[in-house]
Coordinates of C-alpha atoms in Angstrom, one line a residue:
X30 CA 96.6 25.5 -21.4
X31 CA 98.4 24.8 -24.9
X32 CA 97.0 23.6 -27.6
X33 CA 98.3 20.9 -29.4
X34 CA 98.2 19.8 -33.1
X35 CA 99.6 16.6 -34.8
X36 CA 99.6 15.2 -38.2
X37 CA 97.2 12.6 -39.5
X38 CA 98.9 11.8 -43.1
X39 CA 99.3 15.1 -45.1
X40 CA 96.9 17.0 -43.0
X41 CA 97.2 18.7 -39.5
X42 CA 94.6 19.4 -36.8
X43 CA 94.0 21.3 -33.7
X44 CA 93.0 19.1 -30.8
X45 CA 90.6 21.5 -30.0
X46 CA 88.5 19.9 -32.8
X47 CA 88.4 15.8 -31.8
X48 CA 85.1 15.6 -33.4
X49 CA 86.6 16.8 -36.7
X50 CA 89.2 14.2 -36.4
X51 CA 87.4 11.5 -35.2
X52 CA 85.0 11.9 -38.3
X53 CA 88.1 12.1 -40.6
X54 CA 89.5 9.2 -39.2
X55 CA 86.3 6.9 -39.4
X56 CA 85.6 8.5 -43.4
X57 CA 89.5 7.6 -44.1
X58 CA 89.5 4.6 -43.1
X59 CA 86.3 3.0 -44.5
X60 CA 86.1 3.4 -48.3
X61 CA 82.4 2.0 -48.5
X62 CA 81.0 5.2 -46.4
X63 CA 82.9 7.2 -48.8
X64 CA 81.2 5.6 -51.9
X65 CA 77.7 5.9 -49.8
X66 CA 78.5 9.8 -49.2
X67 CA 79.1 10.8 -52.6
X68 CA 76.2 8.3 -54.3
X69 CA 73.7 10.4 -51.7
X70 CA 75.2 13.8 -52.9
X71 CA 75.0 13.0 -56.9
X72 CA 71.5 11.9 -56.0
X73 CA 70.5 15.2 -54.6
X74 CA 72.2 16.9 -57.6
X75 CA 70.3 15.3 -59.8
X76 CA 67.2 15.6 -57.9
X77 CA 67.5 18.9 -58.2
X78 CA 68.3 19.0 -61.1
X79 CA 65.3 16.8 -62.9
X80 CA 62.7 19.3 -60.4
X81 CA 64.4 22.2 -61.6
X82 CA 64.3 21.3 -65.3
X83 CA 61.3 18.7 -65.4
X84 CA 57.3 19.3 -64.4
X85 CA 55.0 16.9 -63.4
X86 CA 51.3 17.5 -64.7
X87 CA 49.0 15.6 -62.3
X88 CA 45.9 13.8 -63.8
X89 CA 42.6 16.3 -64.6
X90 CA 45.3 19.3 -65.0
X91 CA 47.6 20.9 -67.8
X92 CA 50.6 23.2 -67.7
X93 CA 50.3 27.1 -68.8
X94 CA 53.9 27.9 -70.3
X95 CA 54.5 31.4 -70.1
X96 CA 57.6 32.6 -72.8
X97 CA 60.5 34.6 -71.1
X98 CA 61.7 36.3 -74.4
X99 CA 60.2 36.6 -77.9
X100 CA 58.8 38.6 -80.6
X101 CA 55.9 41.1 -78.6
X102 CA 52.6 40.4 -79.1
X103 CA 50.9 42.1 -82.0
X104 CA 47.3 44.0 -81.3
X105 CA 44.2 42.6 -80.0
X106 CA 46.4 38.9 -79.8
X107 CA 46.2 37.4 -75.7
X108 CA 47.8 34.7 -76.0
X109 CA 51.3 33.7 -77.8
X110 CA 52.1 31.3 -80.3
X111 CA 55.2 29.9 -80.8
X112 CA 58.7 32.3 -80.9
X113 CA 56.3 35.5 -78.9
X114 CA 56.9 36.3 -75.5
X115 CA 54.1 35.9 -73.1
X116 CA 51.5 33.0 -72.5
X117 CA 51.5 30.6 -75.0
X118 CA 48.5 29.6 -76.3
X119 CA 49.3 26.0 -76.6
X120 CA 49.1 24.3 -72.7
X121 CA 50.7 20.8 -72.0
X122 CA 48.5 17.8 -70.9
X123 CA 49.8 15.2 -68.5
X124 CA 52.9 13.8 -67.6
X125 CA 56.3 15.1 -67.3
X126 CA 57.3 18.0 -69.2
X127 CA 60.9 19.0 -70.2
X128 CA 61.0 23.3 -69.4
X129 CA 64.0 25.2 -69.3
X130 CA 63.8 27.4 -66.2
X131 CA 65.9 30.7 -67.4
X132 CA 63.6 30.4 -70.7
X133 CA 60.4 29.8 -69.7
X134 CA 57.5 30.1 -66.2
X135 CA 55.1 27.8 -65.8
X136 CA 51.3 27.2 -63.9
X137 CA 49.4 24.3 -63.5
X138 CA 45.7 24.7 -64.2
X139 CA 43.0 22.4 -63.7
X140 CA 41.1 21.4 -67.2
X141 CA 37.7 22.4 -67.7
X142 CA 35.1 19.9 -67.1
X143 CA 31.3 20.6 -68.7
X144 CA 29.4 18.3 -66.6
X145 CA 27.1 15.4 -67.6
X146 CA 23.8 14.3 -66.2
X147 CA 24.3 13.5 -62.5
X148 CA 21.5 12.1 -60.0
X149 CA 20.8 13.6 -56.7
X150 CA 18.7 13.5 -53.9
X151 CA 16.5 16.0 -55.7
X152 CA 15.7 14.3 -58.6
X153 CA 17.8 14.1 -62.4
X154 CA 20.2 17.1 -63.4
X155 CA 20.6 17.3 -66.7
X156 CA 24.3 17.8 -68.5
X157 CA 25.9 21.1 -69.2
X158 CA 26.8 22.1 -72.5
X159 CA 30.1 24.4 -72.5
X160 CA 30.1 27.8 -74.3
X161 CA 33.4 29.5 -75.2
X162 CA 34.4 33.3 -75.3
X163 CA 37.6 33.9 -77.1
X164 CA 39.7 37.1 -75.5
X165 CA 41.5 37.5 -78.5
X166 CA 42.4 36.7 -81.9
X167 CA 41.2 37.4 -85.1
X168 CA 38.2 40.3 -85.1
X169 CA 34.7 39.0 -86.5
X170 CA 34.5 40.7 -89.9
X171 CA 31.1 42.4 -90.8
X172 CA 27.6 40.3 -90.7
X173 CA 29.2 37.4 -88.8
X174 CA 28.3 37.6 -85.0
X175 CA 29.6 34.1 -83.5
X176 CA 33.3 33.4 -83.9
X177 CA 35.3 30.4 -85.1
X178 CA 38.1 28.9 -83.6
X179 CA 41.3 31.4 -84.1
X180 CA 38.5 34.5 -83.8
X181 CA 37.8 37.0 -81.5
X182 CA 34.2 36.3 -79.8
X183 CA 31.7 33.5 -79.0
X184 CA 32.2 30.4 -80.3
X185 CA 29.5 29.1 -82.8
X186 CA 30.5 25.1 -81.7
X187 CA 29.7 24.2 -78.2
X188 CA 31.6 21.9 -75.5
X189 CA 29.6 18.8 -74.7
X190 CA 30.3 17.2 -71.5
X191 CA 33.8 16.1 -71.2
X192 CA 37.4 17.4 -70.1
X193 CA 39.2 20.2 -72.1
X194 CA 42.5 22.1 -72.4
X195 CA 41.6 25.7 -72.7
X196 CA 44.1 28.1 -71.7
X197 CA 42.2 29.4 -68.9
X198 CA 44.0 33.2 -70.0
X199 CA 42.9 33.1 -73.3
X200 CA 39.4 31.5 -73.5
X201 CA 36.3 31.8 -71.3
X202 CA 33.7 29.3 -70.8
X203 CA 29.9 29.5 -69.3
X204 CA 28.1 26.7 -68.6
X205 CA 24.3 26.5 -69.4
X206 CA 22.0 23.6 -69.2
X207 CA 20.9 21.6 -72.5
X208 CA 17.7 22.4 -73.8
X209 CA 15.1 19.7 -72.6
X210 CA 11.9 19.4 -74.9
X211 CA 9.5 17.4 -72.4
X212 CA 7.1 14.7 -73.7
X213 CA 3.9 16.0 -75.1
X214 CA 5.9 19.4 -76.6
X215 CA 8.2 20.2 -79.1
X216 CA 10.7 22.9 -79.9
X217 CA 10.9 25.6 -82.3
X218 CA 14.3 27.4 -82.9
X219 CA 14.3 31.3 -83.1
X220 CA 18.3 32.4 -84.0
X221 CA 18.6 35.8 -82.0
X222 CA 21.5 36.8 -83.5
X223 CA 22.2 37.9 -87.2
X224 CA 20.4 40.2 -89.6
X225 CA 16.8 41.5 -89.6
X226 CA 14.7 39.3 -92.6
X227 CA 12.3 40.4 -94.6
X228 CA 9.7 38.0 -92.6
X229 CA 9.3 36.3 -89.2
X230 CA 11.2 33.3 -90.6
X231 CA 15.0 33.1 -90.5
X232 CA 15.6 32.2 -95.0
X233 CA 19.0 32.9 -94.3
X234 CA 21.8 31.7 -92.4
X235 CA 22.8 35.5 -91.4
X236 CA 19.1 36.3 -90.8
X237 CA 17.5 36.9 -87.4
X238 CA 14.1 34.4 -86.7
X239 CA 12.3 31.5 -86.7
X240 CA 13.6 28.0 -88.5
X241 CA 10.9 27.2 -90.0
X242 CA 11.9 23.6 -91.6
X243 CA 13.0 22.9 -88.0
X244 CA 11.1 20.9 -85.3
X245 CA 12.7 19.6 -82.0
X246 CA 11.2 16.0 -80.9
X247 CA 11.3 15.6 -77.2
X248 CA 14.4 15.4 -75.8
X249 CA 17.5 16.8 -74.8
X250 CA 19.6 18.9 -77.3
X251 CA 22.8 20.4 -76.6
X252 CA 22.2 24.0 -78.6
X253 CA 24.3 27.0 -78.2
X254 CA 21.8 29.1 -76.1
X255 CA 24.3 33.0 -77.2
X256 CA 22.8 31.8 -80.4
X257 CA 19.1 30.8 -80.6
X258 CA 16.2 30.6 -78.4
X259 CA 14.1 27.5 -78.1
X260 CA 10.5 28.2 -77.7
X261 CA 8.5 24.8 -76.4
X262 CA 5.3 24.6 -78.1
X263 CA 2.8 22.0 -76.7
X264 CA 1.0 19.5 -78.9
X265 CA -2.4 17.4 -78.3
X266 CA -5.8 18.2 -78.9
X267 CA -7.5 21.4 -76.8
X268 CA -10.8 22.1 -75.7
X269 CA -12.9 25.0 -76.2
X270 CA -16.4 24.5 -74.2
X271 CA -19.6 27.0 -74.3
X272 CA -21.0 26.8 -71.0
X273 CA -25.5 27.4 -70.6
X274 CA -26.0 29.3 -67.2
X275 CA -28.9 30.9 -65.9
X276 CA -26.8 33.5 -64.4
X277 CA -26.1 35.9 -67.1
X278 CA -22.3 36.4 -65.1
X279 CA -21.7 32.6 -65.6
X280 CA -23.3 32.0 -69.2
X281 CA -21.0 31.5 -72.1
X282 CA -23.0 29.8 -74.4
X283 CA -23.4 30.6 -78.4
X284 CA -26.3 33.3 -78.9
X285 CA -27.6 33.6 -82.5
X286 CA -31.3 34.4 -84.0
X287 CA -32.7 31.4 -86.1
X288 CA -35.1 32.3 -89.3
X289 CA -38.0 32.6 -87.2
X290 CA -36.3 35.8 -85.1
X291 CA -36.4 33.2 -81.6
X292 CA -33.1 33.6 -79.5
X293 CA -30.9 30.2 -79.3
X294 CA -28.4 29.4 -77.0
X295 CA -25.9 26.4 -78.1
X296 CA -24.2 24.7 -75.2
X297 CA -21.0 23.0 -76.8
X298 CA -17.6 21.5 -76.9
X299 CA -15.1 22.5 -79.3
X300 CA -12.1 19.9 -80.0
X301 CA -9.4 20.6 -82.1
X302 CA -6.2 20.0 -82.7
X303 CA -2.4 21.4 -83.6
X304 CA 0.1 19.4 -85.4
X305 CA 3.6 20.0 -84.7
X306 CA 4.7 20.9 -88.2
X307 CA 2.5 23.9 -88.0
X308 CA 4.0 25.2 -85.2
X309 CA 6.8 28.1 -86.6
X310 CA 4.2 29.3 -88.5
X311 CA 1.5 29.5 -85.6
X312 CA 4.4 31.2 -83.9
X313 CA 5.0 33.9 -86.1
X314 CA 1.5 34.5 -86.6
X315 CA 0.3 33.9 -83.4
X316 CA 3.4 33.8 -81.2
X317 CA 0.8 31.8 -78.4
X318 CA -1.9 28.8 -78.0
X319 CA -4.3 31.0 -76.7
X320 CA -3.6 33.7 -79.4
X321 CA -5.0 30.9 -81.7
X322 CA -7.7 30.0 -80.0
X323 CA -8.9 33.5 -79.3
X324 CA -8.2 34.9 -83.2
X325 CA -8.6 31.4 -84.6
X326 CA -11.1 29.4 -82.9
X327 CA -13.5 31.5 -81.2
X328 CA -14.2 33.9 -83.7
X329 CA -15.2 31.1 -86.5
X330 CA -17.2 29.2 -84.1
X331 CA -18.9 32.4 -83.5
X332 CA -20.0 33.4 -87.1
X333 CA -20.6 29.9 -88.2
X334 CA -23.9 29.4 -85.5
X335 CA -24.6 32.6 -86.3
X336 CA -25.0 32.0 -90.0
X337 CA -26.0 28.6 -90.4
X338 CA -28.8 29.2 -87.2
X339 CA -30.3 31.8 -89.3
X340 CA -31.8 28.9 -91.9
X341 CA -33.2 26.9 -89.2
X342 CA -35.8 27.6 -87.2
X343 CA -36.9 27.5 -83.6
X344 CA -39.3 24.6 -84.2
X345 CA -36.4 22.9 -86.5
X346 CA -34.1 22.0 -83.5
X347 CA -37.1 20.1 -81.8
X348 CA -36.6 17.9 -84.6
X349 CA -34.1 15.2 -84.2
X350 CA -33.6 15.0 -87.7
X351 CA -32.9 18.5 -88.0
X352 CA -31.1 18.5 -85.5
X353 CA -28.3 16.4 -86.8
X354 CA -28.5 18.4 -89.8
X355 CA -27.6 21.1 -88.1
X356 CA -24.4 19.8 -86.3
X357 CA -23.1 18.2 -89.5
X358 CA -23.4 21.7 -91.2
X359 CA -21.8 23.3 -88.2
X360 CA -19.1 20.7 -87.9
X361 CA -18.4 21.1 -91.9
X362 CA -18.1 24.9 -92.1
X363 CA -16.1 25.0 -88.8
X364 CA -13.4 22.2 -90.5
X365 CA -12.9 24.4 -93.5
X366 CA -12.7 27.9 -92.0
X367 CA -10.1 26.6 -89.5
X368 CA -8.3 24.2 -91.9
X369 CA -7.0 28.2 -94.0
X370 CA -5.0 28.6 -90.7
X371 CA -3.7 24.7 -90.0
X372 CA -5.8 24.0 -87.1
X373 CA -7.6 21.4 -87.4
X374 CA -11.1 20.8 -86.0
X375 CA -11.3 17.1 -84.5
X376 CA -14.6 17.3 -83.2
X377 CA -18.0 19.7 -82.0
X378 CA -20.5 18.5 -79.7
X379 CA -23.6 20.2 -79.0
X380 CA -24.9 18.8 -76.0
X381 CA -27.8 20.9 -75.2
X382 CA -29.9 23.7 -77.2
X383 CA -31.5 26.1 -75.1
X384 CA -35.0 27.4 -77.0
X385 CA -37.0 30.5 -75.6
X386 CA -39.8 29.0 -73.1
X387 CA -42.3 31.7 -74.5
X388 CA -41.9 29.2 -77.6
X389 CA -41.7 26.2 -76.1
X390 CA -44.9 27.1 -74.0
X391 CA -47.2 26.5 -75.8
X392 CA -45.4 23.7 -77.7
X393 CA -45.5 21.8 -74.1
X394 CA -48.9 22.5 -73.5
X395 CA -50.2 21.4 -77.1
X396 CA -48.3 18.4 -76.5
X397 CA -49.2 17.7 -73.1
X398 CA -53.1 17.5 -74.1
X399 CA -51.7 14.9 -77.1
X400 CA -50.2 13.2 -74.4
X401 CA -52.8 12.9 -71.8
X402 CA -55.3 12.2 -75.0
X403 CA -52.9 9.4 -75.8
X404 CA -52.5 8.4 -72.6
X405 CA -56.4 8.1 -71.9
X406 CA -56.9 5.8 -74.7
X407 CA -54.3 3.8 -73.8
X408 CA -55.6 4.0 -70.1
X409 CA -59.4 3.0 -71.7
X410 CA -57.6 0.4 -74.1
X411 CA -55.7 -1.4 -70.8
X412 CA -59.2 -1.8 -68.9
X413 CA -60.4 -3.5 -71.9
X414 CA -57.8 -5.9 -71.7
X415 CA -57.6 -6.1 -67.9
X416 CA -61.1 -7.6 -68.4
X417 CA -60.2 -9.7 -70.9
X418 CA -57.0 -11.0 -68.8
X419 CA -59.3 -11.9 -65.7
X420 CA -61.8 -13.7 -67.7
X421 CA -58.8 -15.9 -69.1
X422 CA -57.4 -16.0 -65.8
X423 CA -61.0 -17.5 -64.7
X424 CA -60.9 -20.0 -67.2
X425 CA -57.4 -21.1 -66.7
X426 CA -58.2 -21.8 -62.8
X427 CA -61.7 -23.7 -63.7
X428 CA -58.9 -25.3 -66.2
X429 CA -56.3 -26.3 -63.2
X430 CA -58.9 -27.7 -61.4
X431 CA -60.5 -29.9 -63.6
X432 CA -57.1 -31.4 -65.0
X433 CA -56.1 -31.6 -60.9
X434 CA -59.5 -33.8 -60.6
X435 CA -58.7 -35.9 -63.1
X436 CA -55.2 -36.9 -61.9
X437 CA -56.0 -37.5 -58.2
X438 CA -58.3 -39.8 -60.0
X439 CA -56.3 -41.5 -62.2
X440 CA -53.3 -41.3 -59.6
X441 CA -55.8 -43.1 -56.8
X442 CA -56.3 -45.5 -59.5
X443 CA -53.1 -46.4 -60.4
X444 CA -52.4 -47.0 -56.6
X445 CA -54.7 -49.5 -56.5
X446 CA -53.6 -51.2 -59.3
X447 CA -50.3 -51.6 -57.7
X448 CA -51.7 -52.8 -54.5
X449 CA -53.9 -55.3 -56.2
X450 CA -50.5 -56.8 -57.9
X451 CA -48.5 -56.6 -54.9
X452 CA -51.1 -58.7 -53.0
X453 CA -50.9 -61.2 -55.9
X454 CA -47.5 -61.2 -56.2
X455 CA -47.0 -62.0 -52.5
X456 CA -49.4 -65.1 -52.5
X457 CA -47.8 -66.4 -55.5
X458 CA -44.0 -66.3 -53.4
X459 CA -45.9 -68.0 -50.9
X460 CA -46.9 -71.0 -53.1
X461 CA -43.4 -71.2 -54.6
X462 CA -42.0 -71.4 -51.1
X463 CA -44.8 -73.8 -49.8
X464 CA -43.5 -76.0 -52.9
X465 CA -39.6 -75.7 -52.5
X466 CA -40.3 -76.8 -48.8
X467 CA -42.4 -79.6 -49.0
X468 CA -39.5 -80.7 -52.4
X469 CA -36.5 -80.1 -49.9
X470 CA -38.8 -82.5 -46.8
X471 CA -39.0 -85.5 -49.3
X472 CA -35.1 -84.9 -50.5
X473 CA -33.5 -84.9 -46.9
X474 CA -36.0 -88.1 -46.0
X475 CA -34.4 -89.9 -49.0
X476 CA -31.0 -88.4 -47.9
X477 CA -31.2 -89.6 -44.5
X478 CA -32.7 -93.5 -45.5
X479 CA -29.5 -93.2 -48.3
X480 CA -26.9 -92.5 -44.9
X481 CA -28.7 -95.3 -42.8
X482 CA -28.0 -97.9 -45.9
X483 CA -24.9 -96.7 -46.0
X484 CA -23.8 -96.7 -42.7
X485 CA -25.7 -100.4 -41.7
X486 CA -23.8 -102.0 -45.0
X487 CA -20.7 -100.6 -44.1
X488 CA -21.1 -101.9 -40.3
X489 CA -21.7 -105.3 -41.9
X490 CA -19.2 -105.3 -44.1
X491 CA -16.4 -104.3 -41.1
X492 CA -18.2 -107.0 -39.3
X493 CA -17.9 -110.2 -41.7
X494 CA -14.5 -108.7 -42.3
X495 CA -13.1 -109.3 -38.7
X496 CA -15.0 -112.3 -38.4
X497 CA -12.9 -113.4 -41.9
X498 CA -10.0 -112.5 -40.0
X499 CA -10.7 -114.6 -36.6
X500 CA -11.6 -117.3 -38.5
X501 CA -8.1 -117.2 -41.0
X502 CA -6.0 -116.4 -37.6
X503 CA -7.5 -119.4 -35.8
X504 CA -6.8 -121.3 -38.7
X505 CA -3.3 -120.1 -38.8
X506 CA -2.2 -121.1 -34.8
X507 CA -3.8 -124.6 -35.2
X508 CA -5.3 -124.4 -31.6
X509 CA -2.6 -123.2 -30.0
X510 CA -3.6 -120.5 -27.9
X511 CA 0.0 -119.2 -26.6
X512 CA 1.2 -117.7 -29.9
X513 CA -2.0 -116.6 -30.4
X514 CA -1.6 -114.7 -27.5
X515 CA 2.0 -114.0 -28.1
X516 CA 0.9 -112.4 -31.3
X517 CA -2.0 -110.7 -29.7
X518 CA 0.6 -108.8 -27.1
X519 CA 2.6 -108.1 -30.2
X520 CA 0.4 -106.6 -32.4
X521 CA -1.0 -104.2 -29.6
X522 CA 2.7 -103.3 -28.6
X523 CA 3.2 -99.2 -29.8
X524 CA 5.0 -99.2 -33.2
X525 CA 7.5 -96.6 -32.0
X526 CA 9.2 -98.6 -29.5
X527 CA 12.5 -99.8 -30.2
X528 CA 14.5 -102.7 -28.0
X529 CA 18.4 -103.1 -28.7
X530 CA 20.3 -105.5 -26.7
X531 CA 24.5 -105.0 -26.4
X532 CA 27.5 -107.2 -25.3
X533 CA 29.1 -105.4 -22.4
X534 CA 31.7 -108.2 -21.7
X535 CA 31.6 -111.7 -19.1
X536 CA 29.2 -111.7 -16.7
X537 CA 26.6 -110.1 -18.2
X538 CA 23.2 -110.8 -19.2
X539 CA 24.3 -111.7 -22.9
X540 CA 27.0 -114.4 -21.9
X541 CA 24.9 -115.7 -19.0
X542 CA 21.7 -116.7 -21.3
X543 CA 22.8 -120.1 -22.0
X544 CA 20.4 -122.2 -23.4
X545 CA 17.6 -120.7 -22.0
X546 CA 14.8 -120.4 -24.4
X547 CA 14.4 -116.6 -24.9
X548 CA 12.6 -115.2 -27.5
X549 CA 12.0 -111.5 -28.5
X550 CA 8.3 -110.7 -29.8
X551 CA 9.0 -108.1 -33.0
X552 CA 6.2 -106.3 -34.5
X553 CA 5.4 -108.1 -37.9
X554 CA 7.0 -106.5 -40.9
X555 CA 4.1 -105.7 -42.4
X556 CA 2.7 -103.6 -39.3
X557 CA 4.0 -101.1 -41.2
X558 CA 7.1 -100.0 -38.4
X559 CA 10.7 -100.4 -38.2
X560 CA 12.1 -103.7 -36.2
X561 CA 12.6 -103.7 -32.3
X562 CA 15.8 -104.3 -32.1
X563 CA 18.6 -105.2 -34.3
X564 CA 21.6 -107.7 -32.7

């Protein structure tokens, strides 16, 4: 089959290739998807372009730049500065970063993070102090053995806890803990590097040992550990006890001869006491606590009951008095033989001294027999006044008796008494009554005469009074007895009645009276009620 071609403008095609065409056709004739094309491909360019010459530096990260070209690097130097070839020693933080490709590499490093105090399941960890290791740079000269920055070595200065920017191909960093001084210790600083001192005590700051003028409080210190040692030293008061046994395996008690050549034992308690500011020189005299007590303590304690014992004899610590002596003396010496080494002596108890039996023996036994003596006199002495006591007791109960005697009496008699004034007292209510009565008979006899008077005047008096008013009512009606009884009917009539006659029209009652007489009893107007009727 031939293939065909034709001419779209200035340009031919195969029809073999419709696709082609098509697309050229659609691209040709809209001019927006021809703007859209070539906005996406400058885009992409520069895309590229910024990824190519620009780096990104994400957060907790820097950028190691590594020189293409540059001056070599001159002996014992790692890292580059500025114009060398190789890694530079300066690394960029973050952001975006400007590098030229053909000029320089790069690597993204995480920073170095010295960790701070964190709490966990298992209880507190405490921070992390950072300690550096130049690889290169300037070599330490002689007599210095830690390294400042730009030299070759261990860093004197320490990273606390915090984020840094150490080129990790340069500079290497350990992590230790920080030195914790607990409560109830404190620290003592040994440098373990430098030069060998003429003493235990570091005078200079080149020399090897202890600081003496420094003390740690408790706490946490962040200390560079390649550079001193701290050695915890507890502080409080100790105890150093002499224990009496009978078991010669068990007994640790103080043995000395007194002036009288009898063995004593002392059973005793030895405080004392360091104070912190003694401690570096403890240390380099005595390096422990239990180096002290064993060439401090002990040894004193020792020779001081052994001399002092020696002027007291066995019979002496029987004594109270003497006794206290002796401790006071022991206590004195021991504070001032102690006190030379600063240790200080708070305080000694002897609880117990332990004397021979074949001494105390007979001591007992002479002491017994003053005893029982004693006690047989005071045995003989309390009969005596046990006889005494029952003979008072006897009187006291002949005492009770007679005084009990006596006030049943007087009580019996004092009963009577009130009987004999209650009987008197009741017959003289009796009188007074008996009196009051027969006063109240004759007053309701006079009452009663006084309310018959009364009663038969006022009967007479209502009597003469309707008889007055017969007679002036006869006198009024002159003997004629209708209106009296027309008056009588009326004056019995009930007050509230009321009579009202009306005119209904002809015919009725009103217009048929005529002349006949009719008259209309009304109650009197001064019976006290309203009229009967009103026409």
């Amino acid at each position: 089959m031939a293939r065909r071609r034709f001419t779209s403008g200035e340009e031919e095609f195969d029809d073999a290739t419709p696709a082609r065409r098509r697309f050229w056709t659609a691209f040709t004739r809209h001019p927006g998807l021809v703007a859209l094309f070539l906005f996406i491909l400058v885009a992409s360019l520069l895309i590229s372009f910024w990824n190519v010459l620009f780096q990104n530096v994400p957060s907790g990260h820097m950028l190691v730049v590594i020189s293409k070209s540059g001056r070599p690097l001159e002996d014992g130097q790692v890292l580059a500065q500025p114009g060398q070839k190789g890694i530079q020693e300066r690394v960029l933080g973050e952001g975006w970063h400007f590098i030229v490709p053909l000029l320089y590499a790069t690597e993204i490093k995480p920073n170095i993070m010295v960790p701070g105090a964190k709490l966990t399941s298992a209880g507190l960890v405490p921070p992390k102090v950072g300690i550096v290791k130049a690889l290169g740079g300037t070599p330490l000269p002689p007599g210095q053995f830690l390294a400042e920055r730009g030299q070759q070595g261990i860093w004197r200065e320490i990273l606390l806890p915090g984020s840094y920017r150490l080129n990790p191909y340069g500079y290497e960093v350990k992590f230790v803990d920080m030195v914790e001084i607990k409560q109830g210790y404190v620290g003592v600083k040994r440098r373990k590097l430098g030069e060998d001192g003429p003493s235990e005590y570091a005078t200079k700051p080149t020399e090897k040992g202890i600081l003496k003028d420094v003390i740690l409080q408790p706490g946490l210190y962040p200390i560079n550990t390649e550079e001193f040692e701290v050695l915890a030293c507890e502080v409080g008061i100790y105890q150093t006890s002499y224990h009496y046994s009978t078991d010669p395996a068990e007994n640790t008690a103080l043995v000395f001869d007194a002036s009288d050549s009898n063995r004593i034992q002392l059973d005793c308690t030895i405080e004392w006491e360091l104070v912190p500011e003694h401690w570096p020189e403890w240390l380099s005299k005595f390096r422990s606590m239990e180096r002290i007590e064993a060439t401090v303590i002990k040894p004193n304690v020792k020779n001081i009951s052994r001399n002092k014992g020696q002027n007291y004899g066995a019979e002496d610590f029987l004594e109270g008095a003497m006794r206290e002596r002796f401790q006071a003396d022991f206590n004195r010496e021991l504070l001032d033989a102690c006190m030379d080494d600063n240790v200080i002596i708070r305080n000694s108890f002897i609880r117990n001294i332990i004397i021979p039996d074949t001494f105390l023996r007979p001591k007992r036994e002479e002491q017994i027999a003053k005893e029982k003596a004693a006690t047989h006199i005071e045995q003989t002495q309390t009969a005596e006044t046990q006889n005494e006591v029952d003979a008072a007791e006897r009187t006291i109960r002949l005492e009770v008796a007679k005084v009990t005697a006596t006030t049943e009496r007087i009580v019996a008699g004092i009963e009577r008494e009130a009987e004999n004034v209650m009987v008197v007292a009741n017959a003289e209510v009796e009188k007074i009554k008996d009196e009051y009565s027969a006063k109240i008979a004759i007053l309701e006899a006079e009452r009663s005469q006084t309310l018959g008077n009364a009663e038969a005047e006022a009967k007479k008096l209502v009597s003469t009074a309707k008889n007055g008013l017969y007679k002036m009512q006869l006198a009024v009606f002159a003997q004629d007895g209708e209106s009296f009884i027309r008056y009588t009917m009326a004056e019995n009539l009930n007050p509230e009645m009321r009579l009202r006659l009306f005119q209904s029209g002809p015919g009725t009652l009103w217009t048929n009276m005529g002349n006949k007489d009719m008259n209309l009893f009304m109650p009197l107007p001064n019976s006290g009620s309203a009229p009967a009727s009103r026409p």
